[in-house]
Coordinates of C-alpha atoms and ligand atoms in Angstrom, one line a residue:
X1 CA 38.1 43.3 -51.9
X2 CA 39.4 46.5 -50.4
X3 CA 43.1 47.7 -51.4
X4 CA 44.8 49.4 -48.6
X5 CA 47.3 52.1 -50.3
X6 CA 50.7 53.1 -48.8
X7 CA 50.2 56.2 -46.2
X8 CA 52.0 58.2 -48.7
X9 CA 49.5 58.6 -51.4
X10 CA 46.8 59.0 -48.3
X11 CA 48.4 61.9 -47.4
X12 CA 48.2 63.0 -50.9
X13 CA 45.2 62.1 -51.7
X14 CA 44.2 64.3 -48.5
X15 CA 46.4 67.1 -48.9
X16 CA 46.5 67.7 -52.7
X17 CA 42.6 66.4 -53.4
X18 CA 41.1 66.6 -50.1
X19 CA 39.7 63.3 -50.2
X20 CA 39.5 61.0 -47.9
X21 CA 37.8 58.1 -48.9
X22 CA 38.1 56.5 -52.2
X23 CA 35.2 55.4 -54.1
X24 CA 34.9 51.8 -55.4
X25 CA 37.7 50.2 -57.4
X26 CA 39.7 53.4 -57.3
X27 CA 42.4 52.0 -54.9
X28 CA 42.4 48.3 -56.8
X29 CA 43.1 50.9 -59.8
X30 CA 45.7 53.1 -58.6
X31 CA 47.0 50.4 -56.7
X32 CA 47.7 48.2 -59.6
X33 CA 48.7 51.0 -62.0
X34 CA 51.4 51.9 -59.2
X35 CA 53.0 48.5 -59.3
X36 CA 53.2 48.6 -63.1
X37 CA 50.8 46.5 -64.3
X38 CA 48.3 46.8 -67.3
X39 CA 45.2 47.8 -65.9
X40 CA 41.6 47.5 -67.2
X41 CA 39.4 49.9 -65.2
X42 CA 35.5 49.4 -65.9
X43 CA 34.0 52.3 -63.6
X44 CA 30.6 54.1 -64.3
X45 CA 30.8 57.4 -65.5
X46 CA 30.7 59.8 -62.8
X47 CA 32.7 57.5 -60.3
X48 CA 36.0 59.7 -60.3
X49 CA 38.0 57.7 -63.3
X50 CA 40.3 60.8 -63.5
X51 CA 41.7 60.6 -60.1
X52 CA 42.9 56.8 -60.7
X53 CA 45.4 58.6 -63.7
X54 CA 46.0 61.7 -62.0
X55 CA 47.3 60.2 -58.5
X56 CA 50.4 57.8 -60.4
X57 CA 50.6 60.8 -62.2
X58 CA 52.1 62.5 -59.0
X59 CA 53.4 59.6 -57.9
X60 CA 55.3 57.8 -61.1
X61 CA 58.8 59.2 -62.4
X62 CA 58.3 60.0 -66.0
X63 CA 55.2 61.0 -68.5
X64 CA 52.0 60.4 -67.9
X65 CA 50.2 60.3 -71.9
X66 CA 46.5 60.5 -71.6
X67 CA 44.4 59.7 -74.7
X68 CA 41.0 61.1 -74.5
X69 CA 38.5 60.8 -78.2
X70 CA 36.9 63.9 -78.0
X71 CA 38.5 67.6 -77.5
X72 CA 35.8 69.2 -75.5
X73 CA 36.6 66.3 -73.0
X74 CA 39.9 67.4 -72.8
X75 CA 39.5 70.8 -72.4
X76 CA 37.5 69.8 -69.5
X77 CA 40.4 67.0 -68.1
X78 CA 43.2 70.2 -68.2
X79 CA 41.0 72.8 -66.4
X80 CA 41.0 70.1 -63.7
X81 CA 44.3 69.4 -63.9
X82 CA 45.5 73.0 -63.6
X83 CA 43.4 72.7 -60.3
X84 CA 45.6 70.5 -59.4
X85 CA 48.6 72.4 -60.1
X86 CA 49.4 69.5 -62.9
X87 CA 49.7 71.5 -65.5
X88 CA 49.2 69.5 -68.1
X89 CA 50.6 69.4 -71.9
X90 CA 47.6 69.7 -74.2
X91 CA 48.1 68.3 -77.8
X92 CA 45.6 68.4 -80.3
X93 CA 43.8 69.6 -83.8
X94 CA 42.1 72.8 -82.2
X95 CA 44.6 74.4 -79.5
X96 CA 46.2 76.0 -83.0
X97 CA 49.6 75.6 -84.2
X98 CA 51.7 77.9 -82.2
X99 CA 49.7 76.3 -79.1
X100 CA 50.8 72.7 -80.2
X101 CA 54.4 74.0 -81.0
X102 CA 54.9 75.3 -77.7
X103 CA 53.1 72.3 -76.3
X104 CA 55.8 69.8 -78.2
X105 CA 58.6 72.3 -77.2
X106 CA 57.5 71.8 -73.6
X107 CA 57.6 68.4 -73.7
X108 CA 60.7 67.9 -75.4
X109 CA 62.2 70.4 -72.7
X110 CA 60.4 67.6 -70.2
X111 CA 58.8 70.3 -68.2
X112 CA 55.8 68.3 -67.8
X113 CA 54.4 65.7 -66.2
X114 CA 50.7 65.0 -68.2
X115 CA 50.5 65.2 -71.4
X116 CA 46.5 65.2 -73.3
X117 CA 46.3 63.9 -76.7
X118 CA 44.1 62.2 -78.7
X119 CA 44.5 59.0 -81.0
X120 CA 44.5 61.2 -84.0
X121 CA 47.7 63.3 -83.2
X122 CA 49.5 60.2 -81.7
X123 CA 49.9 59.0 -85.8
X124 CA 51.6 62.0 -86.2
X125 CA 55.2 61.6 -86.1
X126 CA 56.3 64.7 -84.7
X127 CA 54.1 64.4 -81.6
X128 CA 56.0 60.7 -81.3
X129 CA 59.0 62.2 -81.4
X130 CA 58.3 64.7 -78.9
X131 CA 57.0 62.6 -76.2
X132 CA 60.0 60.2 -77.1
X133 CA 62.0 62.8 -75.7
X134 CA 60.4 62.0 -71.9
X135 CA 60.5 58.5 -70.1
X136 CA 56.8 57.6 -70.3
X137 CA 55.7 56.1 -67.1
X138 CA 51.5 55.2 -67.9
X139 CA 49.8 55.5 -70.7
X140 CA 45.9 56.1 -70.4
X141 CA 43.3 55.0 -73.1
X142 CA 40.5 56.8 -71.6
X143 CA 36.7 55.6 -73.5
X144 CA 38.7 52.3 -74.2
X145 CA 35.8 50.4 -75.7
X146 CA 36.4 52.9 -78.5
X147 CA 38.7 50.7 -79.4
X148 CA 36.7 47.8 -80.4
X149 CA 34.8 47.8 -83.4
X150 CA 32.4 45.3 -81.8
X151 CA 31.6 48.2 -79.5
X152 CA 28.8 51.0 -80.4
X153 CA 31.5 53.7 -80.5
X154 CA 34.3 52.2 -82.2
X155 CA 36.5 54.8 -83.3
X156 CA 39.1 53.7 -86.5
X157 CA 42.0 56.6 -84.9
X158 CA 42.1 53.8 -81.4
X159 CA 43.7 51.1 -83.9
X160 CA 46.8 53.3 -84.2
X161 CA 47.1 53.1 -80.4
X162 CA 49.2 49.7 -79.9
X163 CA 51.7 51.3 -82.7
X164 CA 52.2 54.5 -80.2
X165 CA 52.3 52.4 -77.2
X166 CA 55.2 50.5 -79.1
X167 CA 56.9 53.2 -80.5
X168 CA 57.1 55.0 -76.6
X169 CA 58.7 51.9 -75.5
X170 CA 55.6 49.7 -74.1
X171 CA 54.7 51.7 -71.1
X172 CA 52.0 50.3 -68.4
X173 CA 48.7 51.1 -69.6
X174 CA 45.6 52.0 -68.2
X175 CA 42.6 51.2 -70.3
X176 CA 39.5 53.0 -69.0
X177 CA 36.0 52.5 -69.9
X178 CA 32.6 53.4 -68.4
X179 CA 30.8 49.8 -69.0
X180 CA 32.0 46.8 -70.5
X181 CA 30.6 43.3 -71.2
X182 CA 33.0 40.2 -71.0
X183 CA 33.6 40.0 -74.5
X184 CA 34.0 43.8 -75.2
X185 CA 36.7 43.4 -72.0
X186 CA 38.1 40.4 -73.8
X187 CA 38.3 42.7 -77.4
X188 CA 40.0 45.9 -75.8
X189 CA 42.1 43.8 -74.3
X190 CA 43.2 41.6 -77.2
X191 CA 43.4 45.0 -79.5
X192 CA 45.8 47.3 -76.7
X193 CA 47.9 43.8 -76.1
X194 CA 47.8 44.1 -72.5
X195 CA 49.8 42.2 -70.9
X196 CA 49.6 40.7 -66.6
X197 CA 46.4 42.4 -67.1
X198 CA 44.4 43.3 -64.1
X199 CA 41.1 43.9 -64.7
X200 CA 39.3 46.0 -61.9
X201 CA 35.2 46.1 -62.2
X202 CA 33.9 49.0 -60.1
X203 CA 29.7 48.7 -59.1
X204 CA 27.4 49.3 -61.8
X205 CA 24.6 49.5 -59.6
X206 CA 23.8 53.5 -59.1
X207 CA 20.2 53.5 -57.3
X208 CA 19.4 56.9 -57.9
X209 CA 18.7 56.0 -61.7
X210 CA 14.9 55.1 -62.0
X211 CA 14.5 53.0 -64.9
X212 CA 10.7 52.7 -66.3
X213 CA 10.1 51.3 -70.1
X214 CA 6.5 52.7 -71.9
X215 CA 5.3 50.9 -74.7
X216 CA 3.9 53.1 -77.7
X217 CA 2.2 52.3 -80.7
X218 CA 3.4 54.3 -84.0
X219 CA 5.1 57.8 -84.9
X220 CA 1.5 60.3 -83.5
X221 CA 2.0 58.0 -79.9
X222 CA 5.7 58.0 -79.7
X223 CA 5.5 62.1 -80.1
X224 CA 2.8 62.3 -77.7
X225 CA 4.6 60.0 -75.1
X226 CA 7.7 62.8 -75.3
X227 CA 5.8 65.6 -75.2
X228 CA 4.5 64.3 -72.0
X229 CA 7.4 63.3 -70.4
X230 CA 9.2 66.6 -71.5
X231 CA 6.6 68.3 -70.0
X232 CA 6.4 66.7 -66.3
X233 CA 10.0 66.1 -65.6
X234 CA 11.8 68.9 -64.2
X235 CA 15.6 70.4 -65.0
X236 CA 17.8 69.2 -67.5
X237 CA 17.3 65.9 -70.4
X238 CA 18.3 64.3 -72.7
X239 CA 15.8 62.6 -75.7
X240 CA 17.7 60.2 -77.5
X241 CA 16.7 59.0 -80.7
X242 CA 18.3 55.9 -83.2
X243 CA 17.9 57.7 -86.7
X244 CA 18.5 61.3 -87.6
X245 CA 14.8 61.7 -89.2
X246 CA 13.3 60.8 -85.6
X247 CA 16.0 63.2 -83.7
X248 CA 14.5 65.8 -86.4
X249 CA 10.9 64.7 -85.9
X250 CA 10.9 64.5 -82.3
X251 CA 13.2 68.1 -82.1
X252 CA 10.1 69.8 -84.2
X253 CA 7.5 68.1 -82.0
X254 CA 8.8 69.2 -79.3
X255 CA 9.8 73.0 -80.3
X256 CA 6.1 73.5 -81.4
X257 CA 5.1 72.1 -77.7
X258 CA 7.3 75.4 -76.7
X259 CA 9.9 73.2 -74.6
X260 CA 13.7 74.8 -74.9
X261 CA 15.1 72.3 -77.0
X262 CA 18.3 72.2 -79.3
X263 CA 19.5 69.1 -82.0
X264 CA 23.1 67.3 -82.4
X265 CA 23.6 64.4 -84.5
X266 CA 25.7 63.1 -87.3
X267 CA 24.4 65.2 -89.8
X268 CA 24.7 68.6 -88.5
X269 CA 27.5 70.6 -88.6
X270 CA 30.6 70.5 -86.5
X271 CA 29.6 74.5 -85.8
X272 CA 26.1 73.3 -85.1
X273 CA 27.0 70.4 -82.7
X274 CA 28.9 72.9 -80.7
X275 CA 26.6 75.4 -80.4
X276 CA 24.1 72.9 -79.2
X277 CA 26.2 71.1 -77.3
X278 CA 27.6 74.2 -75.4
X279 CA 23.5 75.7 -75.0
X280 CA 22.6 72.5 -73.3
X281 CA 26.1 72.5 -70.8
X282 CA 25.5 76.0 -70.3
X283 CA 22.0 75.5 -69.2
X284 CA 20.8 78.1 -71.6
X285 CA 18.9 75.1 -73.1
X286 CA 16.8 72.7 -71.2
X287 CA 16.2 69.4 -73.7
X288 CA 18.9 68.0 -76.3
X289 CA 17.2 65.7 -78.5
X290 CA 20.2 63.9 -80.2
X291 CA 21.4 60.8 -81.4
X292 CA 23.9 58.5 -80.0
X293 CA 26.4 60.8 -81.6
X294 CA 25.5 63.1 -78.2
X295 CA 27.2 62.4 -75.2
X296 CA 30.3 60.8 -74.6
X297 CA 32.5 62.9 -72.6
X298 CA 29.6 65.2 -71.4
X299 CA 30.1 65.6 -67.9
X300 CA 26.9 67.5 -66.7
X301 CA 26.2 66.1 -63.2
X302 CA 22.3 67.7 -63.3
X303 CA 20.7 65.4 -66.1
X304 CA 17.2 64.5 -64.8
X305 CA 16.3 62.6 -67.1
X306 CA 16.7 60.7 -70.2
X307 CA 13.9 59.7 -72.8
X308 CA 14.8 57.0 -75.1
X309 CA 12.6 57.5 -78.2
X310 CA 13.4 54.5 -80.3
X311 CA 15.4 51.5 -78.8
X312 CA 19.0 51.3 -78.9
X313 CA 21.1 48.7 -80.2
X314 CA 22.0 46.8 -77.1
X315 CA 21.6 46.8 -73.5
X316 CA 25.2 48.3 -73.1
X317 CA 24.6 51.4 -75.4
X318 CA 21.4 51.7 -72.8
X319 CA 23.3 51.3 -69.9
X320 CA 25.8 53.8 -71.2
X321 CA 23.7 56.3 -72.7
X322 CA 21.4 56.0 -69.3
X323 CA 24.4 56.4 -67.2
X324 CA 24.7 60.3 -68.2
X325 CA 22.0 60.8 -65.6
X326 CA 22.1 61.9 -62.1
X327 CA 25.8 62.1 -61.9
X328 CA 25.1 64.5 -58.9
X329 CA 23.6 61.3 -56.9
X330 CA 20.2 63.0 -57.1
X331 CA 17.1 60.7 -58.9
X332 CA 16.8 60.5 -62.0
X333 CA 14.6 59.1 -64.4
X334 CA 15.4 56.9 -67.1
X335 CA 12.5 55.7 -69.4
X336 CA 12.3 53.8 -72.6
X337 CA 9.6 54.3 -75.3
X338 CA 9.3 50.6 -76.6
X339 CA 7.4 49.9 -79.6
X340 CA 7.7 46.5 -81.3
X341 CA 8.2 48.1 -84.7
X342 CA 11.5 49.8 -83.6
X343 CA 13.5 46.7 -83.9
X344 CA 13.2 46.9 -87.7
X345 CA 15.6 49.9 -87.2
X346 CA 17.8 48.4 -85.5
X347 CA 17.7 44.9 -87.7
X348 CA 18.4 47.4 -90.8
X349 CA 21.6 48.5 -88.9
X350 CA 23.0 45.2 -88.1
X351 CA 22.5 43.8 -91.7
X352 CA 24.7 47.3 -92.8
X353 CA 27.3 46.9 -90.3
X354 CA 30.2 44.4 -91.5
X355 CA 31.1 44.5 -95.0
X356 CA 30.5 41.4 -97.2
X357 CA 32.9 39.2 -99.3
X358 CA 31.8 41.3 -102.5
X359 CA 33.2 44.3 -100.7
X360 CA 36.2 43.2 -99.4
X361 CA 37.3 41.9 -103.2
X362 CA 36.6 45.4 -104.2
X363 CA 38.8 46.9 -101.5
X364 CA 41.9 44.3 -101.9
X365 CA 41.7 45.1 -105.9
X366 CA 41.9 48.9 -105.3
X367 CA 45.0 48.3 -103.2
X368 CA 46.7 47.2 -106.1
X369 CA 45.9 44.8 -109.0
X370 CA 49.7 43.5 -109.0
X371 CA 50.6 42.1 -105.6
X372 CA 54.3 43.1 -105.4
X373 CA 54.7 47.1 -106.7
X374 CA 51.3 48.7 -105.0
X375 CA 52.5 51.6 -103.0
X376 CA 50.0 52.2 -100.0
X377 CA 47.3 53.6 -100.4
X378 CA 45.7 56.5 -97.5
X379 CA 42.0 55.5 -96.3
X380 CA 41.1 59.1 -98.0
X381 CA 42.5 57.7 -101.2
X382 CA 40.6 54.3 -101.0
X383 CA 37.7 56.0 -100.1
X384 CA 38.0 58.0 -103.6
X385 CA 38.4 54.9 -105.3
X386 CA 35.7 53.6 -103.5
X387 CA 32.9 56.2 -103.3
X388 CA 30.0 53.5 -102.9
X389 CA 31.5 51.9 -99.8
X390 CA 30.7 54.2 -96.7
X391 CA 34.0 55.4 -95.0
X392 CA 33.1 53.2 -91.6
X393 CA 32.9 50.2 -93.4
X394 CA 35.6 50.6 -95.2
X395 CA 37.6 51.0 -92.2
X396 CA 35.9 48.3 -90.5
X397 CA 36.7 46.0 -94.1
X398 CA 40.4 47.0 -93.7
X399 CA 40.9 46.4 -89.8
X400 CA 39.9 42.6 -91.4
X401 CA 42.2 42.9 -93.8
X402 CA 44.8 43.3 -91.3
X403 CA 43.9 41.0 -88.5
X404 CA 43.5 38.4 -91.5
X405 CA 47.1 39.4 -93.0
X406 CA 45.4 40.4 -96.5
X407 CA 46.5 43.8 -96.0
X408 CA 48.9 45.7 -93.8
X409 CA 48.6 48.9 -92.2
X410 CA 51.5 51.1 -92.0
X411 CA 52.6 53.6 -88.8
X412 CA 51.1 56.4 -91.3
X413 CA 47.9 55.1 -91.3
X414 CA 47.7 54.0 -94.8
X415 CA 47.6 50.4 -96.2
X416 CA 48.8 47.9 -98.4
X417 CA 48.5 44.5 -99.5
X418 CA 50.5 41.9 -98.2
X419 CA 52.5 39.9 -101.1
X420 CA 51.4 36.0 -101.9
X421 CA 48.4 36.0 -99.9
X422 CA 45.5 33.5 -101.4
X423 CA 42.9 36.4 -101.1
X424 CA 39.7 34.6 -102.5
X425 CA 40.2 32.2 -100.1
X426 CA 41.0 34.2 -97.0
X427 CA 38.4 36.8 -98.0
X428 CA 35.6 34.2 -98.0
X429 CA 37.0 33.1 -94.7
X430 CA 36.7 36.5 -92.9
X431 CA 33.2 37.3 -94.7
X432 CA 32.5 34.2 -92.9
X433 CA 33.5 34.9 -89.5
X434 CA 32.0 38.0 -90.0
X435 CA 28.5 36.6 -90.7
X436 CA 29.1 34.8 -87.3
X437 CA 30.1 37.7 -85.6
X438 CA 26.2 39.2 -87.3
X439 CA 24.6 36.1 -85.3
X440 CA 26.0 37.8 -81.7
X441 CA 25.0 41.0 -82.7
X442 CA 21.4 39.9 -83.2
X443 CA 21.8 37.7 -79.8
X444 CA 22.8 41.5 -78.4
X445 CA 19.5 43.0 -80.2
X446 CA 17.5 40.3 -79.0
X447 CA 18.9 40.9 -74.9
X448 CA 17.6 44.4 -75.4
X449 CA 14.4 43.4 -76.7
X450 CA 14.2 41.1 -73.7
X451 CA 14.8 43.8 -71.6
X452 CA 11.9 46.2 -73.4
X453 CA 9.1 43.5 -72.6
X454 CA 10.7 42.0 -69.3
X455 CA 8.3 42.6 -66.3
X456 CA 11.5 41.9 -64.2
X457 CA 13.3 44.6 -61.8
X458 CA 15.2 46.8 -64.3
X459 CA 18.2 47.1 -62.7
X460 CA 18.5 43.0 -61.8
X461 CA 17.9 42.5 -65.5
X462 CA 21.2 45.4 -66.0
X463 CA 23.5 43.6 -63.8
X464 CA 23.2 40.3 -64.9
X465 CA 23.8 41.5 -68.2
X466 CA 27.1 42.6 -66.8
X467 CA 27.4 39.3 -65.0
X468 CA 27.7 41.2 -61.6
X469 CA 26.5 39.6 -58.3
X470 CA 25.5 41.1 -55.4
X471 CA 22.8 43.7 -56.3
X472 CA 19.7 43.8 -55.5
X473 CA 17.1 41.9 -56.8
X474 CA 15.1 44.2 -56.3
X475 CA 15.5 47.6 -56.8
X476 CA 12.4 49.0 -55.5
X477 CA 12.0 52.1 -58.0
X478 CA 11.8 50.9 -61.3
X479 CA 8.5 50.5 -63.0
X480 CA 8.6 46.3 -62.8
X481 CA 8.7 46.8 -59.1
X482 CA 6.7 49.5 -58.4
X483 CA 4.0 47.5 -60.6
X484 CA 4.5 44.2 -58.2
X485 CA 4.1 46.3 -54.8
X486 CA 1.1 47.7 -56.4
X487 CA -0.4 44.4 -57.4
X488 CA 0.6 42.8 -54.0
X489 CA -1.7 45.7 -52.9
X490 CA -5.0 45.1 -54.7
X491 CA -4.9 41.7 -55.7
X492 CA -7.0 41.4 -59.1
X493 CA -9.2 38.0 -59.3
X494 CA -8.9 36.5 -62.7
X495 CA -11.8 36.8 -65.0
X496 CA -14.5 33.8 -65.4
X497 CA -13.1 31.3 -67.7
X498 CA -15.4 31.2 -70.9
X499 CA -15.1 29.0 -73.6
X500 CA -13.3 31.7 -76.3
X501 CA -11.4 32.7 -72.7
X502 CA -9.2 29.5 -72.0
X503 CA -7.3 29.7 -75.2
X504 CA -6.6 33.3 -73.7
X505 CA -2.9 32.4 -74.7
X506 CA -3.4 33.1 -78.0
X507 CA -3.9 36.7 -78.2
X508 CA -2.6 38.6 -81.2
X509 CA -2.1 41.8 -81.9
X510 CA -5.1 44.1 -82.7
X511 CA -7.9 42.1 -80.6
X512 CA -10.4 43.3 -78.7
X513 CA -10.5 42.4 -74.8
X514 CA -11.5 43.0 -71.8
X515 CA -10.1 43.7 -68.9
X516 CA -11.6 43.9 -64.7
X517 CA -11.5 47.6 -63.9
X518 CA -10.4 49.0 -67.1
X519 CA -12.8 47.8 -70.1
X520 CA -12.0 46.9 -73.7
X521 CA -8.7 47.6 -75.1
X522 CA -6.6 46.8 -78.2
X523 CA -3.9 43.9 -77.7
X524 CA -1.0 45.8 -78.9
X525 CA 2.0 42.7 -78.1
X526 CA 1.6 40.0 -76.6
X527 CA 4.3 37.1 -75.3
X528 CA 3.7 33.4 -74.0
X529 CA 3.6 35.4 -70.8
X530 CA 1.9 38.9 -70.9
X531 CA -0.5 40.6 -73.5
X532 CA -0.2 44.6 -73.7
X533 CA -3.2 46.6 -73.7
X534 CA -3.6 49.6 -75.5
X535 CA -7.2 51.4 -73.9
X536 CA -8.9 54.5 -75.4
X537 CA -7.6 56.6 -73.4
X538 CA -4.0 56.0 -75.1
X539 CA -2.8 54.2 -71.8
X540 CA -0.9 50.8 -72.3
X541 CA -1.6 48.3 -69.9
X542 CA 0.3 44.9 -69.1
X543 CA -1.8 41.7 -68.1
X544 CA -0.8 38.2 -67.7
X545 CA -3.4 36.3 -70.1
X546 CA -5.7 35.1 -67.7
X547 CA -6.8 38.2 -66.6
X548 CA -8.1 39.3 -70.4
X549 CA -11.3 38.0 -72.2
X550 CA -11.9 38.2 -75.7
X551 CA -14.5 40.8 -77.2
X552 CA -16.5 39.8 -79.9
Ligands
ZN601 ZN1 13.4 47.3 -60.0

């Protein structure tokens, strides 16, 4: 579907951004955002999601009210938008007081047309009151599958977001959000309370990402396997890890290998973080070896590659994480260290992830034993009360709460429990739900696993995830495919058949086979259709059964 736009924003488009053709979905985008309609806009990163804000920005009488989760990201949205002559109000925690009170006073004058914020400052009153002052004509939720706390970066501040979107007097919105499965489209969605929603899907499919999975047995080969990879690809990447003790790990491993590396996750500090963050921008530092704490927002168009270390939890946090590479359009590779341990990891995260019924009794008796006369209670001061139940739980337990009408959350952000509610009951009914909600998530585990031992096309097995037609079906570069040309080259004949051989099916991990051309190995997986191979050399091999006989 093309969109053709009105000559007047062509001309602006050319004059004030010199840009003459739009990239996919961008007109459906600005299109629909012009005609005042909530918008849902699933673009990859690097595919120009700012210009579909900043053009109605222009173009719309009234405030433009951009929500961006992370301040470094909106440092990096105003210095664009001064380009642009747009100066833009910035409100949040670290511009400083004076900064934010001249910032208010600006915007109560109405001298400007953009104002950044995030979803913290947007629960404060004061910054409400400001922007009340202006007729707001879009508001943007940019990293909108923040939002959902089915998504891998919910963030508790997004909930307050419908309350501000009330208070301003229901502006359009623009929702905007790098990737985004059905039902995570479905939740943001449901959670904003978009309304004649039009949801525009940009293409997913970005050729210059190289996508290659390794399989690796234990903590010495997983090392190894980075050190390697470190080692051969050139310019700037990223090793991402899933716990902090393997981001640690890995970080030492690869420091005593004498690569330029530097360390954010959860755990270190916010002065830490920043220094990393701002070596590995600057160049100054070739390798981050983070967590999935690491990355949104970062905008560094160079990343070569990007080493996943453990698996992630789903195929979208892949996708995602993978999708800071190559946002110059150059290659980039994209590899996955799979071994079949790591989905332990990952198992242990899901069965910590939604609170039970036992902790959502505890929470609903610390708002208050007597139902009438509880004042509300701030999530600081429930956390208090509550020091065993970690603060993202707890917020996850009270969003419950309040989409199950146990509790209520109030426009300051704290809570309080609704009057003549049949808790037990309800609370066993959400714990319930919840448990369902579990089943998914394992379903979303188990698509990733798929993916991990697949000797399909990568990037087919991506976009059908997404549910998006018309790719290729073959990409070409990734290791499934540049396997099949190669087979399709030297056609291997299968081994004799011996007696032990036809029940080659059964293969389990830690035999001893062999294989034509490459001798006895270790079975190190194995599926109904392929057995993995590790040989002494430490290379892992992939074989359809047949191909394999048993060593005594
Ligand atoms: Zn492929």
């Amino acid at each position: 579907m093309t969109t053709s736009l009105p000559d007047s924003i062509r001309r602006l488009l050319r004059e004030r951004f010199d840009i003459r053709r739009l990239r996919p979905g961008q007109a459906e985008v600005i299109d629909s955002v012009l005609q005042g309609h909530d918008t849902l806009a699933v673009m990859p990163t690097g595919s120009g999601k700012s210009l579909c804000y900043q053009v109605p920005a222009m173009c719309l009488d009234g405030l433009t009210v951009v929500v961006s989760p992370l301040i470094s990201l909106m440092q990096d949205q105003a210095e664009k938008l001064e380009g642009l002559e747009l100066d833009p109000a910035v409100v949040n925690s670290a511009v400083g007081d004076a900064a934010a009170d001249a910032a208010l006073d600006s915007l109560a004058r109405r001298d400007e047309r953009i104002v950044l914020t995030t979803p913290e400052q947007l629960q404060d009153p004061e910054v409400i009151a400001s922007i009340q002052r202006n007729r707001v004509a879009l508001l943007v939720v940019d990293e909108a599958h923040c939002i959902s706390q089915w998504g891998h970066d919910f963030r508790p501040a997004y909930l307050g977001i419908p309350d501000a979107v009330r208070a301003l007097g229901r502006p359009p919105v623009l929702a905007l959000t790098a990737t985004a499965t059905d039902a995570l489209i479905h939740d943001i969605a449901a959670q904003l309370d978009l309304q004649s929603l039009c949801v525009v899907k940009a293409g997913l499919y970005r050729p210059n990402l190289i996508y290659a999975v390794q399989h690796v047995a234990g903590d010495d080969e997983r090392l190894a396997q980075v050190r390697s990879l470190v080692a051969r690809e050139p310019g700037a990447g990223i090793v991402y890890t899933a716990t902090v003790r393997e981001a640690e790990r890995l970080h030492a491993g690869l420091k005593e290998a004498g690569q330029d590396v530097a360390l954010y996750h959860g755990r270190c500090t916010a002065a830490q973080r920043r220094d990393s963050q701002a070596a590995f921008m600057a160049g100054d530092c070739r390798v981050m070896v983070a967590t999935n704490a690491f990355g949104m927002g970062i905008d560094k168009p160079d990343v070569r590659f990007i080493v996943h270390a453990q698996l992630p939890g789903s195929l979208d946090a892949y996708y995602q994480e993978t999708g800071r590479a190559g946002r110059d359009g150059e290659p980039a590779r994209c590899t996955l260290l799979h071994d079949e341990r790591d989905k332990r990891v990952q198992q242990f995260f899901l069965a910590n992830r939604y609170p039970g019924a036992d902790t959502l009794e505890q929470i609903v008796a610390a708002m208050g034993g007597r139902r009438d006369a509880a004042a509300p209670l701030s999530l600081d001061a429930l956390h208090q009360a509550l020091p065993n139940v970690a603060r993202r739980k707890l917020q996850v337990a009270l969003t419950m709460l309040c989409e199950a009408d146990i509790a209520r959350r109030h426009q300051d952000g704290s809570y309080s429990r609704q009057p003549d509610k049949n808790d037990a009951e309800a609370v066993r009914s959400i714990a319930a739900q919840y448990a369902e909600r579990s089943d998914k998530d394992r379903a979303t585990l188990e698509a990733m696993l798929h993916y991990a031992r697949s000797g399909r096309c990568r990037w087919a097995m991506l976009l059908e995830y997404y549910g998006e037609h018309g790719g290729p079906e073959r990409c070409g570069t990734c290791d499934s495919c540049v396997r099949a040309a190669e087979a399709a080259r030297h056609p291997v004949k299968p081994l004799p058949e011996t007696k032990t051989g036809a029940s080659a099916l059964r293969f389990a991990e830690g035999d001893k086979v062999r294989a034509r051309r490459h001798g006895v190995g270790t079975v190190v997986a194995t599926t109904r259709e392929r057995v993995d191979v590790r040989f002494p050399d430490g290379t892992i091999r992939r074989f359809v059964p047949r191909y394999l006989r048993r060593e005594a």
